[in-house]
PDB file of C-alpha atoms in Angstrom:
ATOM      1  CA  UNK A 686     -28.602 -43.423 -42.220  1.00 47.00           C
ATOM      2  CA  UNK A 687     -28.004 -41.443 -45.563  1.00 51.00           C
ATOM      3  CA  UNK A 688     -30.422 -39.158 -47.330  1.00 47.00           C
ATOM      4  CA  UNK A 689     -31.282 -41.099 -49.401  1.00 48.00           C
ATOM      5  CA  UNK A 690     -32.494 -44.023 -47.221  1.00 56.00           C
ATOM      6  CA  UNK A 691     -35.877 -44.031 -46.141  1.00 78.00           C
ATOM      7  CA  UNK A 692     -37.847 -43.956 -42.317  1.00 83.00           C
ATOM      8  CA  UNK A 693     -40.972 -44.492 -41.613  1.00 85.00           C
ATOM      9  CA  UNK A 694     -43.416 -41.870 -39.715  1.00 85.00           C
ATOM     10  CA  UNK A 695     -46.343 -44.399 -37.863  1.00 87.00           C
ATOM     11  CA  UNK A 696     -48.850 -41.879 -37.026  1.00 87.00           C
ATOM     12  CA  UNK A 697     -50.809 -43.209 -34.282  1.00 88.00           C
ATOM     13  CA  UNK A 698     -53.622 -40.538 -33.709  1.00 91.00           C
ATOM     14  CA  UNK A 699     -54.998 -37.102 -35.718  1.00 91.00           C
ATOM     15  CA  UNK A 700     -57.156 -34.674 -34.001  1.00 93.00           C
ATOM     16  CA  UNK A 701     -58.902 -31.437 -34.353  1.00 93.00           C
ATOM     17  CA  UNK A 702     -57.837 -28.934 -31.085  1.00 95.00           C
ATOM     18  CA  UNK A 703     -59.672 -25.910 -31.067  1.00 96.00           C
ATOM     19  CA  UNK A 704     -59.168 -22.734 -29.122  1.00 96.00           C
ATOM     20  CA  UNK A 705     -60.104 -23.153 -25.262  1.00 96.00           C
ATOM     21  CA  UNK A 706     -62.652 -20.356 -25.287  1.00 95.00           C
ATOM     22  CA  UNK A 707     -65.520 -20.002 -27.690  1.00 92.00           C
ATOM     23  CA  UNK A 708     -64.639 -17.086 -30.304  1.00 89.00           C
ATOM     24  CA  UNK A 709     -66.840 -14.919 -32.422  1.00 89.00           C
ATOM     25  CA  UNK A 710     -66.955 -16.683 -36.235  1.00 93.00           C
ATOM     26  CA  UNK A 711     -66.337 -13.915 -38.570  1.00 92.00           C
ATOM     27  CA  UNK A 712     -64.702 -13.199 -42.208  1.00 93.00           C
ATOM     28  CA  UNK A 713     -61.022 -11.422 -42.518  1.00 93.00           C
ATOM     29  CA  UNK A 714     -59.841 -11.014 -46.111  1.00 93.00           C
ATOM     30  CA  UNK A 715     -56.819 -11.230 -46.908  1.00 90.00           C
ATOM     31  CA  UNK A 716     -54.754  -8.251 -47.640  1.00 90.00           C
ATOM     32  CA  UNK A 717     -53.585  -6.716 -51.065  1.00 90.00           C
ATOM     33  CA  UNK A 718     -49.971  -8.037 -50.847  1.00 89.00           C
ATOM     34  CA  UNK A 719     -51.420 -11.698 -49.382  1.00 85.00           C
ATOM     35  CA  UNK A 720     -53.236 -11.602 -52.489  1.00 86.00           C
ATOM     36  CA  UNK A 721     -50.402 -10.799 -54.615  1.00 88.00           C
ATOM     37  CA  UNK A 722     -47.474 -13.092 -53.240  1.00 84.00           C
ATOM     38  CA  UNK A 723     -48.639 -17.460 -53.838  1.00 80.00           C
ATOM     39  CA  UNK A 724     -49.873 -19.256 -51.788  1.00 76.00           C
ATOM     40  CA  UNK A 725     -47.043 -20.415 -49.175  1.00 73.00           C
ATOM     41  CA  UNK A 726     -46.718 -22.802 -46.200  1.00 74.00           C
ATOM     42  CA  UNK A 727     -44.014 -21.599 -43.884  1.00 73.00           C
ATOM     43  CA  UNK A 728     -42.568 -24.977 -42.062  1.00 72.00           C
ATOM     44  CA  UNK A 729     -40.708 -25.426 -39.010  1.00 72.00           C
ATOM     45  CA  UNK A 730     -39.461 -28.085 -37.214  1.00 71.00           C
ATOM     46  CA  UNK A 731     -38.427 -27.918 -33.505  1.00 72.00           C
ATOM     47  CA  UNK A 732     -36.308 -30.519 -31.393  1.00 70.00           C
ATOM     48  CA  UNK A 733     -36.805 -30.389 -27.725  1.00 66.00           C
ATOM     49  CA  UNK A 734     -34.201 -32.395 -25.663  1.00 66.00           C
ATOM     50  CA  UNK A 735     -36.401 -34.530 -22.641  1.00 65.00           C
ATOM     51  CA  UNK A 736     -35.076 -35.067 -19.332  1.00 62.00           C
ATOM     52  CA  UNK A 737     -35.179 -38.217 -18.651  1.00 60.00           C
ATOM     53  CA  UNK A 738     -37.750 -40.394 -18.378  1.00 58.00           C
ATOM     54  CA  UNK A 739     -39.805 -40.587 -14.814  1.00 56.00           C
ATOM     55  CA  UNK A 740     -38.482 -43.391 -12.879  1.00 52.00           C
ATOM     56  CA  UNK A 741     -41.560 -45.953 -13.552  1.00 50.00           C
ATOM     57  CA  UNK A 742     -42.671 -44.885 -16.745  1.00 57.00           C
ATOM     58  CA  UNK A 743     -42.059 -46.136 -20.176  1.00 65.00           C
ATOM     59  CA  UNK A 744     -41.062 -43.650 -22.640  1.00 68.00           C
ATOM     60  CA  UNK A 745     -44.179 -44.148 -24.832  1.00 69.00           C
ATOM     61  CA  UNK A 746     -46.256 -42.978 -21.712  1.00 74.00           C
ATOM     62  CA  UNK A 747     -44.103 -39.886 -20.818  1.00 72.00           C
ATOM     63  CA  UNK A 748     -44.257 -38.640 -24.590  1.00 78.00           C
ATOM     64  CA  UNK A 749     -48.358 -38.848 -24.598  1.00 80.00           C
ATOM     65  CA  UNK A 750     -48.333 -36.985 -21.308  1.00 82.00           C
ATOM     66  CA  UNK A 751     -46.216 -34.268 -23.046  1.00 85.00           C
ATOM     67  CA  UNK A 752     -48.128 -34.163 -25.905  1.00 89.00           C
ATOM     68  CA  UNK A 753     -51.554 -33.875 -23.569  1.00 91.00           C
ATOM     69  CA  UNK A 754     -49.617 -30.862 -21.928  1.00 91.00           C
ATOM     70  CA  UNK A 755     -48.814 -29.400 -25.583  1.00 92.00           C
ATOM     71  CA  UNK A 756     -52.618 -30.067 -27.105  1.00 94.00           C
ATOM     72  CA  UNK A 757     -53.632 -28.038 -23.775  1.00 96.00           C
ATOM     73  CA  UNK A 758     -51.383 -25.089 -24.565  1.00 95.00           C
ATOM     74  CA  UNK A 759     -51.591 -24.711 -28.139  1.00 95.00           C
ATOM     75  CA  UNK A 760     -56.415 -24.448 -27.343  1.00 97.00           C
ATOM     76  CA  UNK A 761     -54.995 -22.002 -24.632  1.00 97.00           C
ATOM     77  CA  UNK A 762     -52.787 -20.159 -27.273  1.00 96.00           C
ATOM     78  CA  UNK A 763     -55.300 -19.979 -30.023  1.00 96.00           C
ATOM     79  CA  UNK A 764     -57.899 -18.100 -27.630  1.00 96.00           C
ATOM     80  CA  UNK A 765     -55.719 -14.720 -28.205  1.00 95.00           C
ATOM     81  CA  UNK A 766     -54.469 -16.150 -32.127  1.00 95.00           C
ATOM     82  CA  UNK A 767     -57.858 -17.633 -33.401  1.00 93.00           C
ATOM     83  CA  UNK A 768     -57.299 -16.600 -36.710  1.00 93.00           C
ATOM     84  CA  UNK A 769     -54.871 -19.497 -36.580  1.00 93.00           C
ATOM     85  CA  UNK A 770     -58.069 -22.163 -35.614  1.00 93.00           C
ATOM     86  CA  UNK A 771     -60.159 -20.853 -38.791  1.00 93.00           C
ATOM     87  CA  UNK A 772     -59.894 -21.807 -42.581  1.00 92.00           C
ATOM     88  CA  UNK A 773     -59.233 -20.369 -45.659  1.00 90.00           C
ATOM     89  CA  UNK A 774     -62.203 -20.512 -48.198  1.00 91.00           C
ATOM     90  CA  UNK A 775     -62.953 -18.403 -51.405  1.00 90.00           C
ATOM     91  CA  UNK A 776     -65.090 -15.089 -51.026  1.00 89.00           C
ATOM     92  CA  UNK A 777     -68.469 -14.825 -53.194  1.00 90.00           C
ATOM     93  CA  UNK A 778     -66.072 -13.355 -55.716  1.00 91.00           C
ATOM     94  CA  UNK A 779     -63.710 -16.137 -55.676  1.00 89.00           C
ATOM     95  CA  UNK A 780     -61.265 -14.188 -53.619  1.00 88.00           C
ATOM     96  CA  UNK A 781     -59.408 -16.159 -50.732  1.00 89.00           C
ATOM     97  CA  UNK A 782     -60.380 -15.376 -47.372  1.00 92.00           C
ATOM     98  CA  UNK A 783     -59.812 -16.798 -43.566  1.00 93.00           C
ATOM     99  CA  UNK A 784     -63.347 -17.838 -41.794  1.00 94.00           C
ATOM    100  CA  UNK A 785     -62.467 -17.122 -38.541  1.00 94.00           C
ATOM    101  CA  UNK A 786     -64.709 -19.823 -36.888  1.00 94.00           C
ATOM    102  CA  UNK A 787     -62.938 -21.782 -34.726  1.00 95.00           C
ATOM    103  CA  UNK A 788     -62.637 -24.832 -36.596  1.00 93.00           C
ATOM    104  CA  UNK A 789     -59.151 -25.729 -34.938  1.00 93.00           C
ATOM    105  CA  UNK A 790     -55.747 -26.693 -35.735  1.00 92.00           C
ATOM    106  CA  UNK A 791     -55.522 -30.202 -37.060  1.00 90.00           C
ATOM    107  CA  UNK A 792     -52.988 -31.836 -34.281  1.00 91.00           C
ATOM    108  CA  UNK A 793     -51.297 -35.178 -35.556  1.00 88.00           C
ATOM    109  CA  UNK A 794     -49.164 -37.302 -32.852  1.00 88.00           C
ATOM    110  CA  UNK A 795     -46.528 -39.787 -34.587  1.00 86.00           C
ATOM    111  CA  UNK A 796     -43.222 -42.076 -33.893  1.00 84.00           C
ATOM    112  CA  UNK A 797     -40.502 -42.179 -36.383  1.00 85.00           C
ATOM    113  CA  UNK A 798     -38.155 -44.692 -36.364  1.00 84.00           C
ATOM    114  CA  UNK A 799     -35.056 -42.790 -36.735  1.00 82.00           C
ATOM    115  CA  UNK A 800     -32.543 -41.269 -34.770  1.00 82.00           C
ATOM    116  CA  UNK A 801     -32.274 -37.554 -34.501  1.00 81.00           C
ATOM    117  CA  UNK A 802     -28.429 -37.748 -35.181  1.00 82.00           C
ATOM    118  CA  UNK A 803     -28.970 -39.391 -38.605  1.00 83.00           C
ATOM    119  CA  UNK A 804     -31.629 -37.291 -39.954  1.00 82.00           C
ATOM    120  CA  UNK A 805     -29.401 -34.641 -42.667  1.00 80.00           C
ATOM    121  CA  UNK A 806     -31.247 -31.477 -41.534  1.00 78.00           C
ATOM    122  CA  UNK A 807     -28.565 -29.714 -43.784  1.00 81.00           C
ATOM    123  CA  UNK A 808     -31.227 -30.712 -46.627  1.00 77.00           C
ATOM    124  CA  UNK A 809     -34.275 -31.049 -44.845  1.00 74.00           C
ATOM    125  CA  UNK A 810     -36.492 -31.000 -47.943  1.00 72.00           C
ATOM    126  CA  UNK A 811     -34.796 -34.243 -49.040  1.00 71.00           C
ATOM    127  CA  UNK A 812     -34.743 -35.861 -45.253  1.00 71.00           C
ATOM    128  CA  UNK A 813     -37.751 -33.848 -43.159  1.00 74.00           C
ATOM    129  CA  UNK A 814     -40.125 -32.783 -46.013  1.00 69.00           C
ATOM    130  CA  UNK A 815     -43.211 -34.331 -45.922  1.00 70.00           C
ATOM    131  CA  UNK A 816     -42.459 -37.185 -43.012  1.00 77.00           C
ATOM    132  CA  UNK A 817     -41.989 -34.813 -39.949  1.00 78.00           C
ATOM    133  CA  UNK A 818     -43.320 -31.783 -40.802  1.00 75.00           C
ATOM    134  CA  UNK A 819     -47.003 -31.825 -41.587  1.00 74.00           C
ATOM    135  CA  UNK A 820     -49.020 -30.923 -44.697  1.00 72.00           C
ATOM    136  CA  UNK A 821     -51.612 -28.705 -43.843  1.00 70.00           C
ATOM    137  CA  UNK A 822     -54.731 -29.723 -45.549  1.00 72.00           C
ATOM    138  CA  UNK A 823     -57.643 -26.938 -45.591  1.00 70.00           C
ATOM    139  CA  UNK A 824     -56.857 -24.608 -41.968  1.00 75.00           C
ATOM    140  CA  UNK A 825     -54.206 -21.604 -41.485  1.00 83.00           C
ATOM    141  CA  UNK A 826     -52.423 -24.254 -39.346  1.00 85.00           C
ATOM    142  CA  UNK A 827     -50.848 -27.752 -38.781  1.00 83.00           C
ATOM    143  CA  UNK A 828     -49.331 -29.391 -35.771  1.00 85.00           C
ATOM    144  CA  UNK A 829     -47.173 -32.881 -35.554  1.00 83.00           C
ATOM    145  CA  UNK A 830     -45.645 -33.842 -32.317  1.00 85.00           C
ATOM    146  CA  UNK A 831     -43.367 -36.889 -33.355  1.00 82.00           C
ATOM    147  CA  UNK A 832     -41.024 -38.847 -31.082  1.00 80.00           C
ATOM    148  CA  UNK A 833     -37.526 -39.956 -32.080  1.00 76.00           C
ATOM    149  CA  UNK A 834     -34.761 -41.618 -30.532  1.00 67.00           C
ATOM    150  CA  UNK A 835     -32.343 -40.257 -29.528  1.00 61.00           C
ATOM    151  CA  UNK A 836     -29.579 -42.269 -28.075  1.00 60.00           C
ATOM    152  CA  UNK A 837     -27.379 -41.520 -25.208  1.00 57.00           C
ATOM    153  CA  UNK A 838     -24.234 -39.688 -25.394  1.00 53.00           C
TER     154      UNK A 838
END
């Protein structure tokens, strides 16, 4: 498939996951040099070969247990990083600041129907950007767990 072809993303479900423990809400502004550099979303996108799927299962089913096991450790993970789980919303002097209140990370599970092999992830803005890597809407972070094919070798 070229670059310039299009996929489709089906997303099939959007949650909120918030940290596992309850955390104190709180206000955290930002520093001087957050407040100087633009506003920036930093995005990454990881590829995780699976092993096979369990004798008995259909892939569809083994992907939703991994992403049960991945919605579990990211509300573990965001007990020690809840800053990460809050929002950012403008001071009483119109200043940017992260609520620290636990509102969670918005967690988005999706299939793609494209093959990891044809995606050109030497220009991911013109192949990746805004299909498989998610646009963070109002919190300090965005998760999308997507499932691809990728065919034997």
């Amino acid at each position: 498939m070229d670059a310039d072809q299009n996929f489709t993303v089906d997303v099939k479900k959007k949650e909120v996951v918030a940290a596992a423990m309850p955390t104190v809400e709180f206000w955290l502004p930002l520093s001087n040099l957050d407040l100087l550099m633009p506003p920036l979303d930093a995005s990454m996108f990881y590829c995780y070969k699976s092993h096979g799927v369990e004798e008995g299962r259909a892939e569809e089913e083994f992907f939703s247990s991994r992403v049960g096991i991945l919605k579990e450790a990211l509300a573990k993970a965001l007990v020690p990083f809840y800053v990460l789980a809050g929002e950012i919303v403008c001071s009483a002097v119109g200043e940017p600041e992260v609520l620290c209140n636990n509102r969670g990370v918005e967690f988005t599970v999706a299939f793609a129907d494209i093959k990891l092999c044809e995606l050109n992830l030497h220009r991911p803005d013109e192949s990746i950007g805004g299909k498989l890597v998610p646009e963070r809407k109002q919190g300090v972070l965005s998760v999308q767990v997507i499932f691809l094919i990728v065919p034997d070798t």
